[in-house]
mmCIF file of C-alpha atoms in Angstrom:
data_model
loop_
_atom_site.group_PDB
_atom_site.id
_atom_site.type_symbol
_atom_site.label_atom_id
_atom_site.label_comp_id
_atom_site.label_asym_id
_atom_site.label_seq_id
_atom_site.Cartn_x
_atom_site.Cartn_y
_atom_site.Cartn_z
ATOM 1 C CA MET A 1 9.302 -12.856 17.556
ATOM 2 C CA ASN A 2 6.338 -14.483 19.272
ATOM 3 C CA PRO A 3 3.270 -14.683 16.957
ATOM 4 C CA ARG A 4 -0.077 -14.218 18.695
ATOM 5 C CA ILE A 5 -3.335 -15.710 17.464
ATOM 6 C CA GLU A 6 -6.511 -13.661 17.911
ATOM 7 C CA VAL A 7 -10.100 -14.671 17.163
ATOM 8 C CA VAL A 8 -11.801 -12.724 14.372
ATOM 9 C CA ALA A 9 -14.823 -14.973 13.692
ATOM 10 C CA VAL A 10 -15.829 -18.623 13.964
ATOM 11 C CA ASP A 11 -13.967 -19.335 10.724
ATOM 12 C CA SER A 12 -11.231 -16.687 10.930
ATOM 13 C CA LEU A 13 -8.134 -16.086 13.047
ATOM 14 C CA MET A 14 -5.719 -13.168 13.089
ATOM 15 C CA VAL A 15 -2.009 -13.947 13.327
ATOM 16 C CA ARG A 16 -0.223 -10.951 14.849
ATOM 17 C CA LEU A 17 3.499 -10.971 14.118
ATOM 18 C CA PHE A 18 4.355 -7.384 15.077
ATOM 19 C CA ASP A 19 2.937 -4.468 17.035
ATOM 20 C CA LEU A 20 4.499 -1.598 15.080
ATOM 21 C CA ILE A 21 4.454 -0.757 11.372
ATOM 22 C CA ASP A 22 7.917 -1.045 9.859
ATOM 23 C CA GLU A 23 9.333 -1.716 6.396
ATOM 24 C CA THR A 24 11.351 -4.624 7.784
ATOM 25 C CA ASN A 25 8.120 -6.474 8.660
ATOM 26 C CA MET A 26 7.326 -7.433 5.081
ATOM 27 C CA PRO A 27 9.859 -10.284 4.584
ATOM 28 C CA TRP A 28 8.408 -11.946 7.713
ATOM 29 C CA ILE A 29 4.826 -11.363 6.570
ATOM 30 C CA LEU A 30 5.602 -12.889 3.160
ATOM 31 C CA ALA A 31 7.337 -15.888 4.715
ATOM 32 C CA ALA A 32 4.379 -16.481 7.028
ATOM 33 C CA SER A 33 1.964 -16.152 4.099
ATOM 34 C CA GLN A 34 3.772 -18.840 2.123
ATOM 35 C CA ARG A 35 3.884 -21.237 5.049
ATOM 36 C CA LEU A 36 0.220 -20.743 5.904
ATOM 37 C CA ARG A 37 -0.915 -21.250 2.308
ATOM 38 C CA ALA A 38 1.058 -24.485 2.133
ATOM 39 C CA ALA A 39 -0.200 -25.688 5.525
ATOM 40 C CA PHE A 40 -3.903 -25.048 4.884
ATOM 41 C CA GLY A 41 -3.973 -25.970 1.200
ATOM 42 C CA ALA A 42 -7.546 -26.367 -0.092
ATOM 43 C CA ARG A 43 -8.888 -25.649 3.400
ATOM 44 C CA LEU A 44 -7.764 -22.030 3.154
ATOM 45 C CA VAL A 45 -10.637 -19.715 2.165
ATOM 46 C CA GLU A 46 -8.738 -16.431 2.269
ATOM 47 C CA LEU A 47 -5.433 -15.065 3.532
ATOM 48 C CA VAL A 48 -5.107 -11.305 3.970
ATOM 49 C CA PRO A 49 -1.658 -9.908 4.829
ATOM 50 C CA SER A 50 -1.384 -6.453 6.363
ATOM 51 C CA TYR A 51 1.138 -4.200 8.118
ATOM 52 C CA THR A 52 1.695 -6.423 11.150
ATOM 53 C CA THR A 53 -0.824 -9.253 10.802
ATOM 54 C CA LEU A 54 -2.282 -11.972 8.600
ATOM 55 C CA MET A 55 -5.984 -12.742 8.656
ATOM 56 C CA VAL A 56 -6.641 -16.436 7.991
ATOM 57 C CA GLN A 57 -10.110 -17.612 6.954
ATOM 58 C CA PHE A 58 -10.476 -21.378 6.815
ATOM 59 C CA ASP A 59 -12.841 -24.274 6.236
ATOM 60 C CA LEU A 60 -12.116 -26.543 9.199
ATOM 61 C CA ALA A 61 -12.539 -26.618 12.970
ATOM 62 C CA PRO A 62 -11.000 -23.623 14.803
ATOM 63 C CA GLY A 63 -8.890 -25.869 17.016
ATOM 64 C CA ALA A 64 -7.424 -27.621 14.016
ATOM 65 C CA ALA A 65 -6.756 -24.259 12.386
ATOM 66 C CA ARG A 66 -4.835 -23.057 15.440
ATOM 67 C CA ALA A 67 -2.755 -26.201 15.393
ATOM 68 C CA LEU A 68 -1.932 -25.726 11.702
ATOM 69 C CA ILE A 69 -0.907 -22.116 12.305
ATOM 70 C CA ASP A 70 1.345 -23.044 15.223
ATOM 71 C CA GLN A 71 2.957 -25.791 13.176
ATOM 72 C CA ALA A 72 3.385 -23.628 10.073
ATOM 73 C CA LEU A 73 5.046 -20.736 11.912
ATOM 74 C CA GLU A 74 7.441 -22.810 13.995
ATOM 75 C CA GLY A 75 10.987 -21.625 13.308
ATOM 76 C CA LEU A 76 9.765 -18.893 10.947
ATOM 77 C CA ARG A 77 12.508 -16.907 9.218
ATOM 78 C CA PRO A 78 12.195 -13.840 6.960
ATOM 79 C CA ASP A 79 11.763 -14.589 3.271
ATOM 80 C CA THR A 80 14.769 -12.974 1.607
ATOM 81 C CA GLY A 81 14.246 -14.752 -1.708
ATOM 82 C CA ASN A 82 10.803 -13.336 -2.458
ATOM 83 C CA ALA A 83 10.788 -9.562 -2.325
ATOM 84 C CA GLY A 84 7.731 -9.192 -4.527
ATOM 85 C CA ARG A 85 7.681 -7.371 -7.823
ATOM 86 C CA ARG A 86 9.248 -3.969 -8.365
ATOM 87 C CA HIS A 87 7.186 -1.256 -10.039
ATOM 88 C CA GLU A 88 8.000 2.215 -11.318
ATOM 89 C CA LEU A 89 4.992 4.520 -11.404
ATOM 90 C CA PRO A 90 5.370 7.726 -13.427
ATOM 91 C CA VAL A 91 3.901 10.735 -11.607
ATOM 92 C CA TRP A 92 3.177 14.237 -12.769
ATOM 93 C CA TYR A 93 3.721 16.302 -9.632
ATOM 94 C CA ASP A 94 1.759 19.520 -10.038
ATOM 95 C CA ALA A 95 -0.578 21.652 -7.930
ATOM 96 C CA SER A 96 -3.362 21.416 -10.520
ATOM 97 C CA VAL A 97 -3.692 17.675 -9.886
ATOM 98 C CA GLY A 98 -2.008 17.614 -6.478
ATOM 99 C CA PRO A 99 -3.408 20.626 -4.605
ATOM 100 C CA GLU A 100 -1.558 19.848 -1.348
ATOM 101 C CA LEU A 101 1.859 19.989 -3.039
ATOM 102 C CA PRO A 102 2.328 23.707 -2.238
ATOM 103 C CA LEU A 103 1.112 23.105 1.335
ATOM 104 C CA LEU A 104 3.647 20.327 1.926
ATOM 105 C CA ALA A 105 6.340 22.440 0.282
ATOM 106 C CA ALA A 106 5.660 25.334 2.669
ATOM 107 C CA ARG A 107 5.162 23.185 5.769
ATOM 108 C CA SER A 108 8.378 21.231 5.249
ATOM 109 C CA GLY A 109 10.403 24.224 4.108
ATOM 110 C CA LEU A 110 11.695 22.123 1.221
ATOM 111 C CA GLY A 111 9.910 23.828 -1.642
ATOM 112 C CA GLU A 112 8.000 21.875 -4.264
ATOM 113 C CA ALA A 113 11.162 20.512 -5.868
ATOM 114 C CA GLY A 114 12.338 19.230 -2.485
ATOM 115 C CA VAL A 115 9.024 17.481 -1.794
ATOM 116 C CA ILE A 116 9.112 15.820 -5.224
ATOM 117 C CA ARG A 117 12.719 14.733 -4.727
ATOM 118 C CA LEU A 118 12.072 13.200 -1.296
ATOM 119 C CA HIS A 119 8.894 11.444 -2.385
ATOM 120 C CA SER A 120 10.410 9.971 -5.543
ATOM 121 C CA GLU A 121 13.845 8.963 -4.251
ATOM 122 C CA ARG A 122 12.603 6.135 -2.001
ATOM 123 C CA GLU A 123 11.395 2.661 -2.879
ATOM 124 C CA TYR A 124 8.257 1.872 -0.884
ATOM 125 C CA PRO A 125 7.042 -1.582 0.123
ATOM 126 C CA VAL A 126 3.327 -2.280 -0.278
ATOM 127 C CA PHE A 127 2.032 -3.032 3.215
ATOM 128 C CA ALA A 128 -1.586 -3.873 2.468
ATOM 129 C CA LEU A 129 -4.540 -3.480 0.100
ATOM 130 C CA GLY A 130 -7.728 -1.903 1.362
ATOM 131 C CA PHE A 131 -10.165 1.031 1.415
ATOM 132 C CA ALA A 132 -10.973 0.442 -2.276
ATOM 133 C CA PRO A 133 -10.078 -2.336 -4.764
ATOM 134 C CA GLY A 134 -6.447 -1.915 -5.764
ATOM 135 C CA PHE A 135 -5.702 0.795 -3.182
ATOM 136 C CA ALA A 136 -2.188 -0.037 -1.937
ATOM 137 C CA PHE A 137 -0.932 1.387 1.351
ATOM 138 C CA MET A 138 2.802 2.072 1.038
ATOM 139 C CA GLY A 139 5.500 3.587 3.189
ATOM 140 C CA LEU A 140 7.251 4.920 4.914
ATOM 141 C CA VAL A 141 7.773 8.420 3.487
ATOM 142 C CA ASP A 142 10.501 10.669 4.812
ATOM 143 C CA GLU A 143 9.469 12.148 8.169
ATOM 144 C CA ARG A 144 9.658 15.653 6.684
ATOM 145 C CA LEU A 145 6.771 14.753 4.360
ATOM 146 C CA ALA A 146 4.541 13.259 7.048
ATOM 147 C CA THR A 147 1.256 15.119 7.283
ATOM 148 C CA PRO A 148 -2.172 14.276 8.748
ATOM 149 C CA ARG A 149 -5.180 13.444 6.612
ATOM 150 C CA LEU A 150 -7.426 16.305 5.551
ATOM 151 C CA ALA A 151 -9.870 17.383 8.246
ATOM 152 C CA THR A 152 -12.676 17.173 5.667
ATOM 153 C CA PRO A 153 -12.231 14.460 3.025
ATOM 154 C CA ARG A 154 -12.928 15.324 -0.589
ATOM 155 C CA LYS A 155 -16.080 13.926 -2.100
ATOM 156 C CA ARG A 156 -14.284 13.103 -5.340
ATOM 157 C CA VAL A 157 -10.635 12.281 -5.917
ATOM 158 C CA ALA A 158 -9.480 11.560 -9.464
ATOM 159 C CA ALA A 159 -8.188 8.128 -10.421
ATOM 160 C CA GLY A 160 -4.396 7.999 -10.273
ATOM 161 C CA SER A 161 -4.116 10.722 -7.653
ATOM 162 C CA VAL A 162 -0.979 10.262 -5.542
ATOM 163 C CA GLY A 163 -1.168 11.293 -1.918
ATOM 164 C CA ILE A 164 0.363 11.216 1.540
ATOM 165 C CA ALA A 165 -1.275 10.547 4.901
ATOM 166 C CA GLU A 166 0.941 10.582 7.987
ATOM 167 C CA ARG A 167 3.981 8.560 6.804
ATOM 168 C CA GLN A 168 2.127 6.491 4.218
ATOM 169 C CA THR A 169 1.706 7.117 0.519
ATOM 170 C CA ALA A 170 -0.716 5.715 -2.038
ATOM 171 C CA ALA A 171 -2.298 6.222 -5.447
ATOM 172 C CA TYR A 172 -6.075 6.120 -5.883
ATOM 173 C CA PRO A 173 -6.985 3.321 -8.339
ATOM 174 C CA ALA A 174 -10.385 4.802 -9.193
ATOM 175 C CA VAL A 175 -12.498 7.890 -8.644
ATOM 176 C CA SER A 176 -13.578 7.895 -5.006
ATOM 177 C CA PRO A 177 -13.898 10.055 -1.902
ATOM 178 C CA GLY A 178 -10.628 10.536 -0.043
ATOM 179 C CA GLY A 179 -8.811 12.531 2.600
ATOM 180 C CA TRP A 180 -5.160 12.087 1.649
ATOM 181 C CA ASN A 181 -2.921 15.059 0.799
ATOM 182 C CA LEU A 182 -2.619 14.998 -2.989
ATOM 183 C CA ILE A 183 0.692 15.900 -4.607
ATOM 184 C CA GLY A 184 0.421 14.513 -8.142
ATOM 185 C CA ARG A 185 -1.146 11.949 -10.449
ATOM 186 C CA THR A 186 -0.052 8.750 -12.199
ATOM 187 C CA PRO A 187 -1.408 7.555 -15.569
ATOM 188 C CA VAL A 188 -0.965 3.889 -14.606
ATOM 189 C CA ARG A 189 -4.100 1.753 -14.325
ATOM 190 C CA LEU A 190 -3.841 0.250 -10.860
ATOM 191 C CA PHE A 191 -6.963 -1.925 -10.867
ATOM 192 C CA ASP A 192 -8.210 -3.939 -13.826
ATOM 193 C CA ARG A 193 -10.755 -6.763 -13.694
ATOM 194 C CA GLY A 194 -9.121 -8.241 -16.783
ATOM 195 C CA ARG A 195 -5.773 -8.540 -15.000
ATOM 196 C CA GLU A 196 -4.853 -11.651 -13.032
ATOM 197 C CA GLY A 197 -5.261 -10.706 -9.391
ATOM 198 C CA TYR A 198 -7.017 -7.483 -10.492
ATOM 199 C CA SER A 199 -4.644 -5.190 -8.575
ATOM 200 C CA LEU A 200 -1.340 -4.174 -10.148
ATOM 201 C CA LEU A 201 0.222 -3.839 -6.695
ATOM 202 C CA GLN A 202 0.291 -6.607 -4.113
ATOM 203 C CA PRO A 203 1.560 -6.773 -0.518
ATOM 204 C CA GLY A 204 5.305 -7.279 -0.563
ATOM 205 C CA ASP A 205 5.796 -5.482 -3.889
ATOM 206 C CA ARG A 206 8.064 -2.441 -3.987
ATOM 207 C CA VAL A 207 7.189 0.836 -5.691
ATOM 208 C CA ARG A 208 9.280 3.744 -6.912
ATOM 209 C CA PHE A 209 7.550 6.925 -8.065
ATOM 210 C CA VAL A 210 9.237 8.550 -11.055
ATOM 211 C CA ALA A 211 8.665 12.237 -11.769
ATOM 212 C CA VAL A 212 7.578 13.039 -15.336
ATOM 213 C CA ASP A 213 6.476 16.264 -16.966
ATOM 214 C CA ARG A 214 2.979 17.025 -18.173
ATOM 215 C CA ALA A 215 3.688 16.091 -21.790
ATOM 216 C CA GLU A 216 4.983 12.647 -20.811
ATOM 217 C CA PHE A 217 2.090 12.147 -18.418
ATOM 218 C CA VAL A 218 -0.426 12.848 -21.191
ATOM 219 C CA ARG A 219 1.524 10.706 -23.677
ATOM 220 C CA LEU A 220 1.208 7.794 -21.239
ATOM 221 C CA GLY A 221 -2.562 8.216 -21.167
ATOM 222 C CA GLY A 222 -2.966 10.400 -18.106
ATOM 223 C CA ASP A 223 -5.882 12.790 -17.611
ATOM 224 C CA ASP A 224 -4.448 16.243 -16.908
ATOM 225 C CA SER A 225 -7.782 17.830 -15.996
ATOM 226 C CA PRO A 226 -7.363 19.912 -12.837
ATOM 227 C CA LEU A 227 -8.883 18.336 -9.759
ATOM 228 C CA GLU A 228 -11.351 21.194 -9.329
ATOM 229 C CA ALA A 229 -12.682 20.623 -12.855
ATOM 230 C CA GLN A 230 -13.419 16.993 -11.966
ATOM 231 C CA ALA A 231 -15.331 17.763 -8.768
#
């Protein structure tokens, strides 16, 4: 691996570790994050890990920042001792809250039960946070579930909605517009200003979706209102 440093702004540099998105990237990204935080210390303004890169914002001269990055990443090895936290998110998979579930079932030829099984049997690493506070991009879903974003995004997607876009999956932390293919809903609160770090999920965490029925979903505090009724 040969990290590349790219200019983002006068006080920000992008460290590119990989060119392709892959689940095996995350141990390297986490290891680089730890080294960069230690190297910059109080001079680090912000560090944003993503699928293949880390964005470093700093409070020192750009040349000095480059030197720190080079020094910090020398001999980098994947971090096998820090795999992030593991989360289980209950999901009620149903067409009333996940209107693309029947579409994916027909397109894949798996039926709804097959889609639910494939989506919930994997453990997904969190690649990055973005789009909205607490929105965690995860992957990679089974290739049979891969499907493009909606041609016309919805104006309103319910909080907790679980969706798929290409080979990524995510759950909407709050009501917002969105173009992902919805297949269910989780009752878990993904973003909370009273929580340390705000977002339940962080890059490097691993997530398993667990299928529950409607009664359990409601018992856990989920809103079972059909998506159309919330539009």
